[in-house]
Coordinates of C-alpha atoms and ligand atoms in Angstrom, one line a residue:
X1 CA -19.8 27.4 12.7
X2 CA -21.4 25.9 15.8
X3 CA -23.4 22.3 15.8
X4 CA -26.8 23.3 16.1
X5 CA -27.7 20.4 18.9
X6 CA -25.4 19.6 22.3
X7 CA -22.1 17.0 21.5
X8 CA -23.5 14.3 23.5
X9 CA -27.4 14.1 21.4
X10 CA -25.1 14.2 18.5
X11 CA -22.6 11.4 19.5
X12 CA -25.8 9.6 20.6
X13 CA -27.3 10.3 17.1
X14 CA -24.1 8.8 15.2
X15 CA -23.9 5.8 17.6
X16 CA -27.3 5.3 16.4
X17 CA -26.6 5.4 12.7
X18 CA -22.7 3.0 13.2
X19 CA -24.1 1.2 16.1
X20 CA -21.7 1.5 19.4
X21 CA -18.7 -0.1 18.2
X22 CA -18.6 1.9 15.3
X23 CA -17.4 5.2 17.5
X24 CA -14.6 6.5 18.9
X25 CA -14.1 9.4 21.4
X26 CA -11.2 11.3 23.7
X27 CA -8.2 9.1 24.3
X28 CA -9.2 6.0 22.2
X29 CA -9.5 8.7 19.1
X30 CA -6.9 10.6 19.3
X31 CA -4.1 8.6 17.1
X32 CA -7.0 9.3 14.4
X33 CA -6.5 13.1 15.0
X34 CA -2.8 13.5 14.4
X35 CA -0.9 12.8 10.9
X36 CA 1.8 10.3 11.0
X37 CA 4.9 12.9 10.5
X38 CA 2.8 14.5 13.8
X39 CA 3.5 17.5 12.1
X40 CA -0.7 18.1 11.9
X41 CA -3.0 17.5 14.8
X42 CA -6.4 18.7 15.9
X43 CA -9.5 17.6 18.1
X44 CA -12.8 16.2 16.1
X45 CA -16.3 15.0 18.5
X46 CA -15.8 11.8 17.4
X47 CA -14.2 9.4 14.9
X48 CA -16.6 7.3 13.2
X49 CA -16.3 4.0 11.4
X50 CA -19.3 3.1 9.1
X51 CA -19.5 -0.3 7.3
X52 CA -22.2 0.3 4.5
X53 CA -22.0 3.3 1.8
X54 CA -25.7 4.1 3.3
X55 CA -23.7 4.5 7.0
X56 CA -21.7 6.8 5.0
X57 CA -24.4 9.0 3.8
X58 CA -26.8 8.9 6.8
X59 CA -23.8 10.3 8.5
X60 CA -23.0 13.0 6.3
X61 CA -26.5 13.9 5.7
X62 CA -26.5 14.3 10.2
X63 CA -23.6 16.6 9.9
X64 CA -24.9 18.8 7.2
X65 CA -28.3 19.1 9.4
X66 CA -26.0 20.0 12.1
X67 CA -23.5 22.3 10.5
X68 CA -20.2 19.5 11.6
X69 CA -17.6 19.4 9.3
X70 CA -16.3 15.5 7.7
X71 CA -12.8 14.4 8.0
X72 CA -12.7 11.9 5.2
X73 CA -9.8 8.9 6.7
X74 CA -8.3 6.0 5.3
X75 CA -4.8 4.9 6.9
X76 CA -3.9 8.2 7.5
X77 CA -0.7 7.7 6.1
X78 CA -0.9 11.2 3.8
X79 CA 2.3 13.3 3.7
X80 CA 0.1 17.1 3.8
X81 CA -2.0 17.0 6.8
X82 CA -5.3 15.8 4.6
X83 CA -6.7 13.1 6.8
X84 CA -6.8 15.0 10.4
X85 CA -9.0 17.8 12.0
X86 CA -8.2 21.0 12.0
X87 CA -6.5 22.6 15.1
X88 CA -8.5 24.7 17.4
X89 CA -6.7 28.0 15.7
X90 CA -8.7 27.4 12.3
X91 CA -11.7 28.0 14.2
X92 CA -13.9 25.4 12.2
X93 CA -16.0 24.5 15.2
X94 CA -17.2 20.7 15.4
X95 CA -15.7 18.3 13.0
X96 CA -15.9 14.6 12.7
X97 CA -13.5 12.3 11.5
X98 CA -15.5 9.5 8.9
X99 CA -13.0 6.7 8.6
X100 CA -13.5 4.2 5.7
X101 CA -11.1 1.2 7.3
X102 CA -13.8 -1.3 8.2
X103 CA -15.5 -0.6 4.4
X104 CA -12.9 -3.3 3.4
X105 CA -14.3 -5.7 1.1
X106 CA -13.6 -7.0 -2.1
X107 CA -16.7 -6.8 -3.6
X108 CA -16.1 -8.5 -7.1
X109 CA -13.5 -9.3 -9.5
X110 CA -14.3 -9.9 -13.2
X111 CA -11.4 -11.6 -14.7
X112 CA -12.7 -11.6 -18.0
X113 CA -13.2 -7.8 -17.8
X114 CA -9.6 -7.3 -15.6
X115 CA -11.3 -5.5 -13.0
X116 CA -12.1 -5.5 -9.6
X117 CA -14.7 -3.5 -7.9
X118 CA -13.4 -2.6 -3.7
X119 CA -14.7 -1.1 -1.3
X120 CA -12.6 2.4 0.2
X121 CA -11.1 0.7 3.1
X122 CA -9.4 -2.1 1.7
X123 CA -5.7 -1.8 2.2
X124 CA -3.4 -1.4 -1.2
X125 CA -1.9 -4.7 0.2
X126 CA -5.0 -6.4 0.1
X127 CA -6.4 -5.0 -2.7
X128 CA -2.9 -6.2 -4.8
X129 CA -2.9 -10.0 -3.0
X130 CA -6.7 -10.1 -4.0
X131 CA -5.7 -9.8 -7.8
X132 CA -3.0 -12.4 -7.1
X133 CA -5.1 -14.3 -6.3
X134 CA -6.8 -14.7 -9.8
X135 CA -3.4 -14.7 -11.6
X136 CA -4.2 -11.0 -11.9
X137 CA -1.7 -7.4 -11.4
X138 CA -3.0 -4.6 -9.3
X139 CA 0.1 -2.2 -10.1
X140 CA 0.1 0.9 -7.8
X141 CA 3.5 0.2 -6.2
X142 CA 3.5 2.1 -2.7
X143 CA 5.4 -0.8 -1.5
X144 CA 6.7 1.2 2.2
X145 CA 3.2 1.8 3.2
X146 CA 0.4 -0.7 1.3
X147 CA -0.3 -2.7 4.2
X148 CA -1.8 0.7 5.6
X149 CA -2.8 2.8 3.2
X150 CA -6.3 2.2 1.8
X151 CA -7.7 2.6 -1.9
X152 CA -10.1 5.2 -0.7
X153 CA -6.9 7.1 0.4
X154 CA -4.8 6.5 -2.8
X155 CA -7.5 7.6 -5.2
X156 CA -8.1 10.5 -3.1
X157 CA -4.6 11.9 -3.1
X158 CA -4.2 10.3 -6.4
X159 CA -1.1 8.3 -5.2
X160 CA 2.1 7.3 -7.8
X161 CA 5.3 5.3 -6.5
X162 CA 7.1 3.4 -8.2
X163 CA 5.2 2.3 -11.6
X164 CA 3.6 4.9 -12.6
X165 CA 6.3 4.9 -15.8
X166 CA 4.6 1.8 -17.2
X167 CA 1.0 1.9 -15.9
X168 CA 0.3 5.0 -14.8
X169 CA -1.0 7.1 -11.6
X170 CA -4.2 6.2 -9.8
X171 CA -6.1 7.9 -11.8
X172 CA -5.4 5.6 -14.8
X173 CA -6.3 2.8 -12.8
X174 CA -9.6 3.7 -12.6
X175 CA -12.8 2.7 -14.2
X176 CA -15.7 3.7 -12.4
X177 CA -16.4 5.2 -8.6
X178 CA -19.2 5.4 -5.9
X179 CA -19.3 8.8 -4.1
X180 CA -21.5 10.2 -1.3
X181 CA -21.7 13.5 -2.0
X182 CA -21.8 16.4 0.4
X183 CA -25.2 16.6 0.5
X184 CA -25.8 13.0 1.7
X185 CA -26.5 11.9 -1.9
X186 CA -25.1 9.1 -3.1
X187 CA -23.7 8.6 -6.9
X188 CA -23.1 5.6 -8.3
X189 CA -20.2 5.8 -10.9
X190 CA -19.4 2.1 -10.4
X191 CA -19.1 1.6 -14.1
X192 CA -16.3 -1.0 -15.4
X193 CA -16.4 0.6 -18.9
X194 CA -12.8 1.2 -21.1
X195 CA -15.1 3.3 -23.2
X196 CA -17.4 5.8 -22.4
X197 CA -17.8 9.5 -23.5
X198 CA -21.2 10.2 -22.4
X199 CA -20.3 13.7 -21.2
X200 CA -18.0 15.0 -18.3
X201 CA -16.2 12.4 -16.8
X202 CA -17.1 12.9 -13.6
X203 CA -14.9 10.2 -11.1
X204 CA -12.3 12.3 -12.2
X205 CA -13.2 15.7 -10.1
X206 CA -13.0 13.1 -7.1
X207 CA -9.7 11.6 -7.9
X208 CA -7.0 13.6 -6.4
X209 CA -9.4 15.5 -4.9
X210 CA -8.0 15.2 -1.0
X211 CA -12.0 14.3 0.3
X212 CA -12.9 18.3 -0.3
X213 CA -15.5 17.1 -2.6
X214 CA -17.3 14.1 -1.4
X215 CA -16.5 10.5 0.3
X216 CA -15.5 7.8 -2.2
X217 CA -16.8 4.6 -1.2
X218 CA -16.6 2.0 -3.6
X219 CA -14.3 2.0 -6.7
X220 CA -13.6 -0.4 -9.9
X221 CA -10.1 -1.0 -10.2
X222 CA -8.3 -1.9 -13.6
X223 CA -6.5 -5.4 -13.7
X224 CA -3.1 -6.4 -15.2
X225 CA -1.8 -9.6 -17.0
X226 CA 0.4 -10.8 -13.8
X227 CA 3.6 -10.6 -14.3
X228 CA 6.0 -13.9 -14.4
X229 CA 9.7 -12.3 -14.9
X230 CA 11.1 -9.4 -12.9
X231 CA 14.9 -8.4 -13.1
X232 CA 16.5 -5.7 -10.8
X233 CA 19.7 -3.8 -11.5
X234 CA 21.6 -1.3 -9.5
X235 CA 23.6 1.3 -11.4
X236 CA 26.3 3.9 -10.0
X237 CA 25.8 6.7 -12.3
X238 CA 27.6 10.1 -12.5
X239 CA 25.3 12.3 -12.3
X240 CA 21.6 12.9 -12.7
X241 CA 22.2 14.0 -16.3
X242 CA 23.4 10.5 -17.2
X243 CA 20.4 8.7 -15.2
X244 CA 17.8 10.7 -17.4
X245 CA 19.8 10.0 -20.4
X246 CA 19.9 6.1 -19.1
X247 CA 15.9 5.9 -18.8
X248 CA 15.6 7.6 -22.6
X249 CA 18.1 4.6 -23.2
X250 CA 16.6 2.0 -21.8
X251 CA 12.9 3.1 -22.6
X252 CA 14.1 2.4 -26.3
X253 CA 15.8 -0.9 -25.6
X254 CA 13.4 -2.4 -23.3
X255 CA 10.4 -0.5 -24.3
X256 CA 7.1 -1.5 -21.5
X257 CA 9.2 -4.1 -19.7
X258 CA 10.7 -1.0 -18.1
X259 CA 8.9 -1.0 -14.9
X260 CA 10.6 0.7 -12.3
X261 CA 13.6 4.0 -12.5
X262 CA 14.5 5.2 -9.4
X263 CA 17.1 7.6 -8.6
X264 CA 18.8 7.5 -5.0
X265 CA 21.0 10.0 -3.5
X266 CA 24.7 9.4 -0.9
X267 CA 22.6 11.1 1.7
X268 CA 19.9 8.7 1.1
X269 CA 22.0 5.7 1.5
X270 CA 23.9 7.2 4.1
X271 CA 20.9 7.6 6.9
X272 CA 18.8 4.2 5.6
X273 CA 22.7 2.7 6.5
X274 CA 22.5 4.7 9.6
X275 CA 19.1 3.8 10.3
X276 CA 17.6 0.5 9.2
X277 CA 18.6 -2.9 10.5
X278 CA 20.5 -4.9 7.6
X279 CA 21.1 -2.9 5.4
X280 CA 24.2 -3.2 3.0
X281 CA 26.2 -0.2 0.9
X282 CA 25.8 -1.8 -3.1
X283 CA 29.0 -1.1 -4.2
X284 CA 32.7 -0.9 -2.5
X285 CA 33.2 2.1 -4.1
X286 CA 30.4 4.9 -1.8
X287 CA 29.1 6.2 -5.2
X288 CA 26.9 10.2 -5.5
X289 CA 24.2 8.6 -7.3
X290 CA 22.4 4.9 -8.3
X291 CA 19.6 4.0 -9.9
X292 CA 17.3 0.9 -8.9
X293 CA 16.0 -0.4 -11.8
X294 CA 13.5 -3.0 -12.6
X295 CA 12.0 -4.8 -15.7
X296 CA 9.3 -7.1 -16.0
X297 CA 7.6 -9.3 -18.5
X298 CA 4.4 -11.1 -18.3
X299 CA 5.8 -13.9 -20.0
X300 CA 8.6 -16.7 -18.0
X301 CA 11.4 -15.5 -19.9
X302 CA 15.1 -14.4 -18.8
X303 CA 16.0 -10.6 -18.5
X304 CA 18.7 -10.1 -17.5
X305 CA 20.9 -10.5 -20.6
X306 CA 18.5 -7.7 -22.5
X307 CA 19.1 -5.3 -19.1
X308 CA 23.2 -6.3 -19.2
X309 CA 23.0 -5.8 -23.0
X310 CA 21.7 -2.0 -22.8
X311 CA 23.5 -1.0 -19.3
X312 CA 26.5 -2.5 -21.5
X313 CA 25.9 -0.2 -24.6
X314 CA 24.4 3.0 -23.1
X315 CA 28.7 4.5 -23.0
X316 CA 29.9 7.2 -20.8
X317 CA 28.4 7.9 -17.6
X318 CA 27.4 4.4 -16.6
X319 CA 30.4 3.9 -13.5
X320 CA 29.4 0.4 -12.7
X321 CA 26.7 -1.9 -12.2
X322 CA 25.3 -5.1 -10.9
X323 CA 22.0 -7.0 -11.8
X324 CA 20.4 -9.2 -8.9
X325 CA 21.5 -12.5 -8.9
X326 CA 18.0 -13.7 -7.5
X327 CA 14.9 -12.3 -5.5
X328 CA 16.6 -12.0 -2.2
X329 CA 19.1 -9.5 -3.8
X330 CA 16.7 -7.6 -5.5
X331 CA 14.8 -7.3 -2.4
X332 CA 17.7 -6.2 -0.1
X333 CA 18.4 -3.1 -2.8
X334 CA 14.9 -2.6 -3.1
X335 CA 14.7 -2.3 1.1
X336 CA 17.6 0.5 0.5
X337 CA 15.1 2.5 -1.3
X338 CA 11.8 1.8 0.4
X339 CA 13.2 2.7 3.8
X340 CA 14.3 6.4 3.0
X341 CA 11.3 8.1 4.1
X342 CA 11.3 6.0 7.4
X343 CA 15.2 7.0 8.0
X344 CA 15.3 10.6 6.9
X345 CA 12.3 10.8 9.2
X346 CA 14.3 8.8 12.4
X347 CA 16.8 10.8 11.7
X348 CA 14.9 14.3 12.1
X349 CA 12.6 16.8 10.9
X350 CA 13.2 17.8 7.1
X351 CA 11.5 20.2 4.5
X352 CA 10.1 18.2 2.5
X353 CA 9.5 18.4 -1.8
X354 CA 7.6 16.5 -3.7
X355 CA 8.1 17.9 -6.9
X356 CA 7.9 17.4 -10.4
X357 CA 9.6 18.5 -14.2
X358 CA 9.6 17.8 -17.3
X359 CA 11.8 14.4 -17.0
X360 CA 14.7 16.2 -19.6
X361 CA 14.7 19.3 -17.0
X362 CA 15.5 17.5 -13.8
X363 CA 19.2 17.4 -13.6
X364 CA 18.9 21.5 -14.2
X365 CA 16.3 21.5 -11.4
X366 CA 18.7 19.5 -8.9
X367 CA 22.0 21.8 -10.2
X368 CA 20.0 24.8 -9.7
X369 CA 18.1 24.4 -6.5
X370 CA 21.2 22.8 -4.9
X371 CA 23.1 26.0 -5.9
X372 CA 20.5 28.0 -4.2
X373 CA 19.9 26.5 -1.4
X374 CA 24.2 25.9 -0.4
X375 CA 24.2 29.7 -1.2
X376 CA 21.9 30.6 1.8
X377 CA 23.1 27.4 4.0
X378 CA 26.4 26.1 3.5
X379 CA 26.1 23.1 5.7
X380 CA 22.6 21.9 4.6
X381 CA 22.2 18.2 3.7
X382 CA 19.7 17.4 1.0
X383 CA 18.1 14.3 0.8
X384 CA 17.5 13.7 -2.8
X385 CA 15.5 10.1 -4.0
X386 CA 12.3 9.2 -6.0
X387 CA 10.4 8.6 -8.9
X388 CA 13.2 10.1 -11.8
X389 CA 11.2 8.0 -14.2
X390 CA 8.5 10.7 -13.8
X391 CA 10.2 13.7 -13.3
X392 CA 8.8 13.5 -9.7
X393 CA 11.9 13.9 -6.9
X394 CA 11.5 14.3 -3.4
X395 CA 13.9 16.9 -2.4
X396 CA 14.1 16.7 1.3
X397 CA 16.3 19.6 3.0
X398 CA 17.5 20.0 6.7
X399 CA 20.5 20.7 8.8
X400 CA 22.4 18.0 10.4
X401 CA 23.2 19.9 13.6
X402 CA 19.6 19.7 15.6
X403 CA 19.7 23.2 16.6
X404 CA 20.8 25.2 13.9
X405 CA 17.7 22.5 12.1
X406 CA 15.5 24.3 14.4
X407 CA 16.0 27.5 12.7
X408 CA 16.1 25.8 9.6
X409 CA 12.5 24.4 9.7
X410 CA 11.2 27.7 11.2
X411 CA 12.2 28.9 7.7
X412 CA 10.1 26.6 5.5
X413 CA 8.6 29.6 4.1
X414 CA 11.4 30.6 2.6
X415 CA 12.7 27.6 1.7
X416 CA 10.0 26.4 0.2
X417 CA 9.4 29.6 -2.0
X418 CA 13.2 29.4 -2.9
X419 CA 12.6 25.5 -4.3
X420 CA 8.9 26.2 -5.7
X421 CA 10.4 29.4 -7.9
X422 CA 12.6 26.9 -9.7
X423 CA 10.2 24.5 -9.9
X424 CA 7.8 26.6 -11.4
X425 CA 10.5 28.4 -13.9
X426 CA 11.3 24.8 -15.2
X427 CA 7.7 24.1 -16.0
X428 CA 6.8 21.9 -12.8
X429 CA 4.4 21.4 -10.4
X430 CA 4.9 21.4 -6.6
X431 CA 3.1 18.5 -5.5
X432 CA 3.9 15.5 -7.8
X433 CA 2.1 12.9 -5.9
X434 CA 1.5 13.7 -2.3
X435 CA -1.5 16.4 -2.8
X436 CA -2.0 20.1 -1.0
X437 CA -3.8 19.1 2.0
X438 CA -3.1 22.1 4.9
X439 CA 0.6 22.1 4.0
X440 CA 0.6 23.2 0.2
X441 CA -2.9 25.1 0.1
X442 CA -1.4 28.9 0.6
X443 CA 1.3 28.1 -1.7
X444 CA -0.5 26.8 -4.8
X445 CA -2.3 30.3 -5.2
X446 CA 1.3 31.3 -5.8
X447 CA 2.0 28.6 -8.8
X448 CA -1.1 27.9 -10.0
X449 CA -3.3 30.2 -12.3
X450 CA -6.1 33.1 -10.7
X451 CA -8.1 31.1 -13.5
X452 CA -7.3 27.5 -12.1
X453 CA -7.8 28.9 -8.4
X454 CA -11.0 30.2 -9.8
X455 CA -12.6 26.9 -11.3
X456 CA -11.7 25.1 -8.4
X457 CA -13.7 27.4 -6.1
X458 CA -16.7 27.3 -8.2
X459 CA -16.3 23.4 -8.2
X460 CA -15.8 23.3 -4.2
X461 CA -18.8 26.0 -4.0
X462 CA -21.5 24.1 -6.5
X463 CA -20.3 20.7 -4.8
X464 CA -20.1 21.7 -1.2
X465 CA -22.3 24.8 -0.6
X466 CA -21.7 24.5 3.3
X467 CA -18.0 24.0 2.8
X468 CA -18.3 21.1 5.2
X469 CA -15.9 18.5 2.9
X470 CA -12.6 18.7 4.7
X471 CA -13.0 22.3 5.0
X472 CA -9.5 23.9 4.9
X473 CA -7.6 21.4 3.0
X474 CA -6.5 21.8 -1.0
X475 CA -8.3 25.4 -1.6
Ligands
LIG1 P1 -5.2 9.2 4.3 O1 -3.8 9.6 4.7 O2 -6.1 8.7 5.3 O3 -5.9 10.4 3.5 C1 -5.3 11.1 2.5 C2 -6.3 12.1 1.9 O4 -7.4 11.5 1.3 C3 -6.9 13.0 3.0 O5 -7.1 14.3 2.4 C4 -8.2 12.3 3.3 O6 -9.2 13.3 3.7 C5 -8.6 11.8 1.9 N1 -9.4 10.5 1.9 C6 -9.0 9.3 2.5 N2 -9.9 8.4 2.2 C7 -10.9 9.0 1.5 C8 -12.1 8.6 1.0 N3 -12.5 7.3 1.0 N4 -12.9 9.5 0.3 C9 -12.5 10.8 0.2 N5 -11.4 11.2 0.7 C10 -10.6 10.3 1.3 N6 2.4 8.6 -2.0 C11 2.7 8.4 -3.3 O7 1.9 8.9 -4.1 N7 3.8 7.7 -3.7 C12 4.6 7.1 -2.8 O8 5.6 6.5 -3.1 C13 4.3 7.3 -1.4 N8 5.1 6.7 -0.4 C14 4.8 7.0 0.9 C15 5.7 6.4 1.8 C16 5.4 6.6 3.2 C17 6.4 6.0 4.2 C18 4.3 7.4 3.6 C19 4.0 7.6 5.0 C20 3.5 7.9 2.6 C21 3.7 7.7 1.3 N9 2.9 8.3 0.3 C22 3.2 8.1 -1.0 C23 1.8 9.2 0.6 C24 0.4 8.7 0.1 O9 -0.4 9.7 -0.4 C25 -0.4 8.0 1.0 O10 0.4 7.3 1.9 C26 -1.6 7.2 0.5 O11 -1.9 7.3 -0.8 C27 -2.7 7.7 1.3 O12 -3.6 6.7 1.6 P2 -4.3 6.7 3.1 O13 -5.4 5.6 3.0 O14 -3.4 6.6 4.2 O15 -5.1 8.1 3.1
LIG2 C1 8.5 7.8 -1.4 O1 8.6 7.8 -2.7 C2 7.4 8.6 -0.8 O2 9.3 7.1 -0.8 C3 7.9 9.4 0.4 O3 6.7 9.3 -1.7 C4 8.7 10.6 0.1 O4 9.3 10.9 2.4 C5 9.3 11.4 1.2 O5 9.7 12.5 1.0
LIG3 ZN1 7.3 9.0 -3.7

């Protein structure tokens, strides 16, 4: 597809619309055209930063006129390659990147109605201080990366972390969404409603939906009761049969207050040890596996005797455990598990899996992929952490000697098809929380139904006739 007038009218016609501040081009853009892991990288006319949802649509409505396709950009802080133009080889012809950071306001918050209503650049970090603010919880825990990745971004890849076992995805902390649509149209979803089944519910198409369908703009958020007790434990377990059998345990001793379960690896600890200033092993003893748990209460009241009391009465399995003293210990095991990401990636280039199972399946999903893959490489070191509470585990393979990880990652294909096979035998899905983007969207025809496939085209097609919504990306 070619832009029907020359770069420069058209750069001169979106400077027009964001004003000259509101641009970027060549050098000055080009962090906005490649995705943090650098794995993804491509070249766009322009990057463009509107401030008003009617920027927003005025530029789409210019790019439809013209035949350019929209980048849709937050923080840029996706995992699949989402949020950055398309390399010369997909032959998409001009592209712009439409980034949402300076929509940032906080545009109301109803306390009465625990909501507040954001625009789609606001940080996660903001959006969660802003509800402090009012004695208010914004819970989507994405604690590594909020002070960079925006709401816009979250609800577009629908985003989890560490939570989502007592309050849900992004999804569920939703009430009501602004869109421009790919035609320039805008839709104005902001409802704050709990109830309302007047039909299709249609913010949901645009949650999760990688910005293939539309730009969010605005969105009301749910509020929380803020919470005023928070106790941390770490627990060497001895295996990840006894850590799912722990979280049935402790779902049925400590019922909600159960607010974070998450499972970390040796190899885990071993490269955030490696890697990241002051940091501390838990234990003496270098344990396989621990869990990082948390409870919370919205009441003041103590704890940790109810956490000691079911780690105490759970049995075998359980190989020892500590619960924070105070804050500062809690936050230094807390760094050991935020940090992974960061050193697995200092550390080199891995194949990563964000995958999910039914929470009762996972330990056969981590005994039968690690069989499989040690078959077909004896010396490979799998990073293995996440979100256990959820049946979501990032399974992170490579080789620890840098060539032979060469060859290695030049067999993603494989490896990936090795891992998704179990997956899908055991029920699960292959993105959890991290979305398709370019990385996943030849191998979900594989694992997802002709049916599914189907709808989804005729959703992209009725929404996005031109195909000019982050073309390339999801489907
Ligand atoms: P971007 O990366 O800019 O965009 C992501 C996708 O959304 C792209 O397809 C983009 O086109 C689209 N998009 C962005 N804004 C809009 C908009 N306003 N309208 C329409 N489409 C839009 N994810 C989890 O779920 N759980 C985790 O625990 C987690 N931890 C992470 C830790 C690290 C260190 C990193 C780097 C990433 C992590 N992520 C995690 C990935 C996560 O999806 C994103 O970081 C975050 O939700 C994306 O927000 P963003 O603003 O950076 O979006
Ligand atoms: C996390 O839970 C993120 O830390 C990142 O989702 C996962 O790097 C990864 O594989
Ligand atoms: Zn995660």
């Amino acid at each position: 597809m070619t832009a029907h007038n020359n770069p420069a009218t058209i750069l001169a016609q979106l400077q027009k619309i964001v004003g000259e501040h509101g641009i970027l081009t060549d050098q000055d853009a080009s962090v906005h055209y490649q995705d943090r892991r650098g794995r993804y990288s491509g070249q766009a006319l322009a990057v463009v930063f509107p401030t008003t949802t009617q920027q927003v649509a005025q530029v789409v409505s210019l790019c439809v006129a013209q035949g350019i396709a929209i980048i849709p950009q937050g923080g840029n802080t996706g995992m699949c390659g989402g949020s950055v133009p398309l390399a010369a080889s997909d032959q998409m012809g001009e592209q712009i990147v439409l980034n949402l950071s300076r929509m940032n306001r906080v545009c109301n918050i109803d306390e009465i109605n625990y909501t507040m209503t954001v625009e789609a650049g606001c940080t996660l970090q903001q959006a969660k201080l802003a509800a402090e603010q009012v004695n208010r919880y914004f819970p989507l825990g994405l604690s590594a990366i909020a002070a960079e990745c925006e709401i816009g971004g979250n609800l577009s890849t629908n985003a989890g972390g560490v939570n989502v076992l007592r309050y849900g995805m992004m999804r569920d902390l939703v009430l009501g969404l602004e869109v421009v649509l790919p035609d320039g149209r805008i839709w104005n979803g902001l409802r704050s409603l709990r109830k309302d089944n007047t039909g299709y519910d249609l913010k949901h198409l645009f949650i999760g939906a990688e910005g293939t369908l539309g730009i969010i703009t605005t969105a009301v958020l749910k509020l929380f009761p803020r919470l005023q007790a928070q106790t941390t434990a770490i627990v060497a377990v001895r295996d990840a049969t006894t850590a799912v059998n722990l979280l049935a345990h402790l779902r049925a001793t400590c019922g909600d207050r159960l607010s974070a379960f998450e499972i970390i690896s040796r190899s885990c600890l071993n490269l955030v040890l490696r890697h990241i200033p002051d940091t501390h092993e838990p234990f003496t003893t270098k344990y396989e596996w621990q869990v990082l748990i948390d409870l919370a209460d919205v009441l003041p009241i103590p704890l940790e005797q109810s956490l000691r009391d079911a780690l105490n009465t759970f049995g075998d399995g359980v190989l020892e455990f500590f619960i924070a003293p105070d804050t500062h210990q809690a936050a230094a095991w807390w760094k050991l598990r935020k940090h992974i990401s960061e050193a697995q990636k200092i550390e080199g280039i891995s194949i990563k899996h964000d995958v999910s199972v039914p929470i009762s399946r996972v330990a056969e999903f981590i005994s039968l992929a690690n069989a499989a893959l040690m078959q077909q490489y004896p010396d490979v070191r799998i990073v293995i952490f996440g979100h256990i509470g959820d049946g979501n585990i990032h399974y992170n393979p490579s080789l620890p000697d840098a060539t032979k990880n060469n060859v290695f990652i030049a067999q993603s294909a494989q490896v990936n098809q090795l891992i998704y096979d179990i997956v899908h035998s055991l029920g699960g899905s292959i993105s959890a929380e991290h979305g398709l983007g370019q990385l996943k969207r030849n191998e979900i025809r594989h694992y997802k139904s002709a049916l599914e496939i189907e709808l989804m085209n005729n959703i992209k097609q009725m929404l996005d006739p031109n195909n000019l919504m982050n073309p390339k990306k999801v489907l």
